[in-house]
Structure formats: C-alpha cells, structure tokens
C-alpha cells in the first residue's frame, strides 16, 4: 500500500518540482517532546513534501498565470495548497490530512516541526548544534538547518500528508544522507546559517546539482509584501 501511494504521489508531484518522502509517525514522535507529537498511532503512514528549485517555474508561475485573480495571500503557500488539494482528490477512498509548514496550533506552536520530519523521512539531514563535538558558540543560541544531498540548502519543506487509515508497521526507516560530514564544514554551515543567512552561502555548503534561478533568488529575497509586484499581481 505504501509503495502504491508513494508512486501516485511521485507521478502527481514530480512534474511540479515537488518531492514526497514517506515516514512513520512513530519515527517523528520518538525524537520529540510530547508537546510536539503528531496525534496519530505510531505506524501511521505520512509523507513530508519538499519544493525543489524547479518548483518556481513548473508550479508557481503557471499557477499565478492561471489563478491571478484568486491570489489573496502568499502565492507560494497558495500554490502548494492548491496542488496538494488536487493530489488529495486522487485518493477518494482514503482520508488524507494535510498540514502546511506555516500553520500554527492555538498554542502558537507550529503544527509540525518541518526539519525534524525531513530528517526522519531521510529526505534531508538536519544539522544541529549536537552534531558538532567541539562547540565554539558558548551561550549563543544556535539554530539547526536541513541540507538536501542534491540541492544543498536550495529547497523548502512545505507540508505533511498523513494517511490515518494506512498503517505501515514494516516500513523501514531510511537514513538521511550525511553530506556535511566533517566537523569543520558543520561549524561553517551553522555559522553561516545563524549569522549570515541573508547572503545564502550556507545553501552551497556542498556541491549542488541545482539551485534557484536568479529570478527565484530575487523573489525570495524580496520582502513578502512586495513579492506580489514581482509576479505581476496587485496586492
């Protein structure tokens, strides 16, 4: 069942520049405090959805051109929501719950921790302070960051798809690719991400196969309120 669902998602999302990686809810819950647990049985099938560099041209721009008059909030969020709602329709006999990266619980906690989901699904390695043996930062707060083995930091985690009726007790957990494997590189990555994230150098910590186009870099570097203009939209 998991394989069939994964193939359907791959054929639906791949042409849009989106990836879906399977995981069990239990893998995710096992590494987090109870306050962040997903409220499903441990063997429940879930997928974390990533956008790759090609999503901008394959999904966002066509969506904007077609739905121009209906875009009233963040165009990327609305684009991903639109396409995942259509994917949900491909499973008429299944309940499919969708959680988006920007959604919050009433407690103001995020509905899910995106980078943890990507790591346990084997989609991208979540490098954190604990991955550095000789910590040089003292009392500074250091945030972790996911690196994709193909795209480096040139990707985003967009959503979870959960299939509550599908239990996968025998699903084997894939390990994420540890592509920033030296102590020096990990320190460099976390330094760049925490203190120089605006210049985007952390995204190229490894040799990448594909990165954002100049147009896409400009779009994401522009304050959200001004992005509408770049896409030819009035806010």
PDB file of N, CA, C and O in Angstrom, residues 14-15 25 43 46 58 89-90 99 108 121 135-136 144 155 159 170 173 216 218:
ATOM      1  N   UNK A  14       5.983  15.125  -8.876  1.00  0.00           N
ATOM      2  CA  UNK A  14       7.266  15.264  -9.582  1.00  0.00           C
ATOM      3  C   UNK A  14       7.241  16.317 -10.684  1.00  0.00           C
ATOM      4  O   UNK A  14       8.130  17.176 -10.739  1.00  0.00           O
ATOM      5  N   UNK A  15       6.226  16.293 -11.565  1.00  0.00           N
ATOM      6  CA  UNK A  15       6.180  17.292 -12.636  1.00  0.00           C
ATOM      7  C   UNK A  15       6.013  18.729 -12.138  1.00  0.00           C
ATOM      8  O   UNK A  15       6.179  19.679 -12.903  1.00  0.00           O
ATOM      9  N   UNK A  25       4.730   7.972  11.586  1.00  0.00           N
ATOM     10  CA  UNK A  25       4.536   8.985  12.621  1.00  0.00           C
ATOM     11  C   UNK A  25       5.383   8.669  13.861  1.00  0.00           C
ATOM     12  O   UNK A  25       5.937   9.563  14.503  1.00  0.00           O
ATOM     13  N   UNK A  43       2.337   3.735  13.766  1.00  0.00           N
ATOM     14  CA  UNK A  43       2.545   3.109  12.458  1.00  0.00           C
ATOM     15  C   UNK A  43       1.830   3.827  11.316  1.00  0.00           C
ATOM     16  O   UNK A  43       1.812   3.347  10.178  1.00  0.00           O
ATOM     17  N   UNK A  46       2.876   8.624   6.679  1.00  0.00           N
ATOM     18  CA  UNK A  46       2.923  10.071   6.424  1.00  0.00           C
ATOM     19  C   UNK A  46       3.979  10.348   5.352  1.00  0.00           C
ATOM     20  O   UNK A  46       4.856   9.520   5.100  1.00  0.00           O
ATOM     21  N   UNK A  58       7.912  25.313 -12.687  1.00  0.00           N
ATOM     22  CA  UNK A  58       6.980  24.242 -13.048  1.00  0.00           C
ATOM     23  C   UNK A  58       5.605  24.399 -12.405  1.00  0.00           C
ATOM     24  O   UNK A  58       4.604  23.952 -12.959  1.00  0.00           O
ATOM     25  N   UNK A  89      -7.483  14.587  -3.957  1.00  0.00           N
ATOM     26  CA  UNK A  89      -8.617  14.053  -4.740  1.00  0.00           C
ATOM     27  C   UNK A  89      -8.273  12.742  -5.435  1.00  0.00           C
ATOM     28  O   UNK A  89      -9.166  11.998  -5.852  1.00  0.00           O
ATOM     29  N   UNK A  90      -6.982  12.448  -5.575  1.00  0.00           N
ATOM     30  CA  UNK A  90      -6.566  11.190  -6.217  1.00  0.00           C
ATOM     31  C   UNK A  90      -6.737   9.993  -5.290  1.00  0.00           C
ATOM     32  O   UNK A  90      -6.522   8.855  -5.694  1.00  0.00           O
ATOM     33  N   UNK A  99      -1.045  19.041   6.551  1.00  0.00           N
ATOM     34  CA  UNK A  99      -0.547  20.098   7.442  1.00  0.00           C
ATOM     35  C   UNK A  99       0.482  20.905   6.666  1.00  0.00           C
ATOM     36  O   UNK A  99       1.382  20.322   6.043  1.00  0.00           O
ATOM     37  N   UNK A 108       0.180  28.537  19.516  1.00  0.00           N
ATOM     38  CA  UNK A 108       1.181  29.258  18.715  1.00  0.00           C
ATOM     39  C   UNK A 108       2.401  28.388  18.394  1.00  0.00           C
ATOM     40  O   UNK A 108       3.386  28.870  17.858  1.00  0.00           O
ATOM     41  N   UNK A 121      12.389  11.201   7.684  1.00  0.00           N
ATOM     42  CA  UNK A 121      11.966  10.598   6.412  1.00  0.00           C
ATOM     43  C   UNK A 121      13.149  10.297   5.494  1.00  0.00           C
ATOM     44  O   UNK A 121      12.969   9.712   4.429  1.00  0.00           O
ATOM     45  N   UNK A 135      32.035  22.458  20.468  1.00  0.00           N
ATOM     46  CA  UNK A 135      31.101  23.572  20.259  1.00  0.00           C
ATOM     47  C   UNK A 135      31.793  24.911  20.519  1.00  0.00           C
ATOM     48  O   UNK A 135      32.225  25.182  21.634  1.00  0.00           O
ATOM     49  N   UNK A 136      31.880  25.804  19.490  1.00  0.00           N
ATOM     50  CA  UNK A 136      32.583  27.078  19.677  1.00  0.00           C
ATOM     51  C   UNK A 136      31.677  28.249  20.079  1.00  0.00           C
ATOM     52  O   UNK A 136      32.141  29.382  20.150  1.00  0.00           O
ATOM     53  N   UNK A 144      19.408  24.906  14.062  1.00  0.00           N
ATOM     54  CA  UNK A 144      19.836  23.896  13.103  1.00  0.00           C
ATOM     55  C   UNK A 144      19.269  24.166  11.715  1.00  0.00           C
ATOM     56  O   UNK A 144      18.378  24.999  11.540  1.00  0.00           O
ATOM     57  N   UNK A 155      16.129  24.410  -1.235  1.00  0.00           N
ATOM     58  CA  UNK A 155      14.848  23.706  -1.234  1.00  0.00           C
ATOM     59  C   UNK A 155      14.065  24.207  -0.032  1.00  0.00           C
ATOM     60  O   UNK A 155      14.590  24.963   0.783  1.00  0.00           O
ATOM     61  N   UNK A 159       5.000  20.792   3.537  1.00  0.00           N
ATOM     62  CA  UNK A 159       3.776  20.214   4.098  1.00  0.00           C
ATOM     63  C   UNK A 159       3.990  18.769   4.527  1.00  0.00           C
ATOM     64  O   UNK A 159       5.000  18.141   4.196  1.00  0.00           O
ATOM     65  N   UNK A 170       5.841  -2.342   8.974  1.00  0.00           N
ATOM     66  CA  UNK A 170       7.096  -2.903   8.478  1.00  0.00           C
ATOM     67  C   UNK A 170       7.899  -1.924   7.605  1.00  0.00           C
ATOM     68  O   UNK A 170       8.891  -2.309   6.991  1.00  0.00           O
ATOM     69  N   UNK A 173      13.081   2.497   7.957  1.00  0.00           N
ATOM     70  CA  UNK A 173      13.468   3.904   8.009  1.00  0.00           C
ATOM     71  C   UNK A 173      14.762   4.143   7.235  1.00  0.00           C
ATOM     72  O   UNK A 173      15.800   3.555   7.544  1.00  0.00           O
ATOM     73  N   UNK A 216      14.271  33.537  -9.183  1.00  0.00           N
ATOM     74  CA  UNK A 216      13.735  32.954  -7.955  1.00  0.00           C
ATOM     75  C   UNK A 216      14.454  33.501  -6.724  1.00  0.00           C
ATOM     76  O   UNK A 216      13.822  33.788  -5.702  1.00  0.00           O
ATOM     77  N   UNK A 218      15.770  36.441  -6.440  1.00  0.00           N
ATOM     78  CA  UNK A 218      15.243  37.800  -6.262  1.00  0.00           C
ATOM     79  C   UNK A 218      13.881  37.751  -5.578  1.00  0.00           C
ATOM     80  O   UNK A 218      13.596  38.525  -4.658  1.00  0.00           O
TER      81      UNK A 218
END
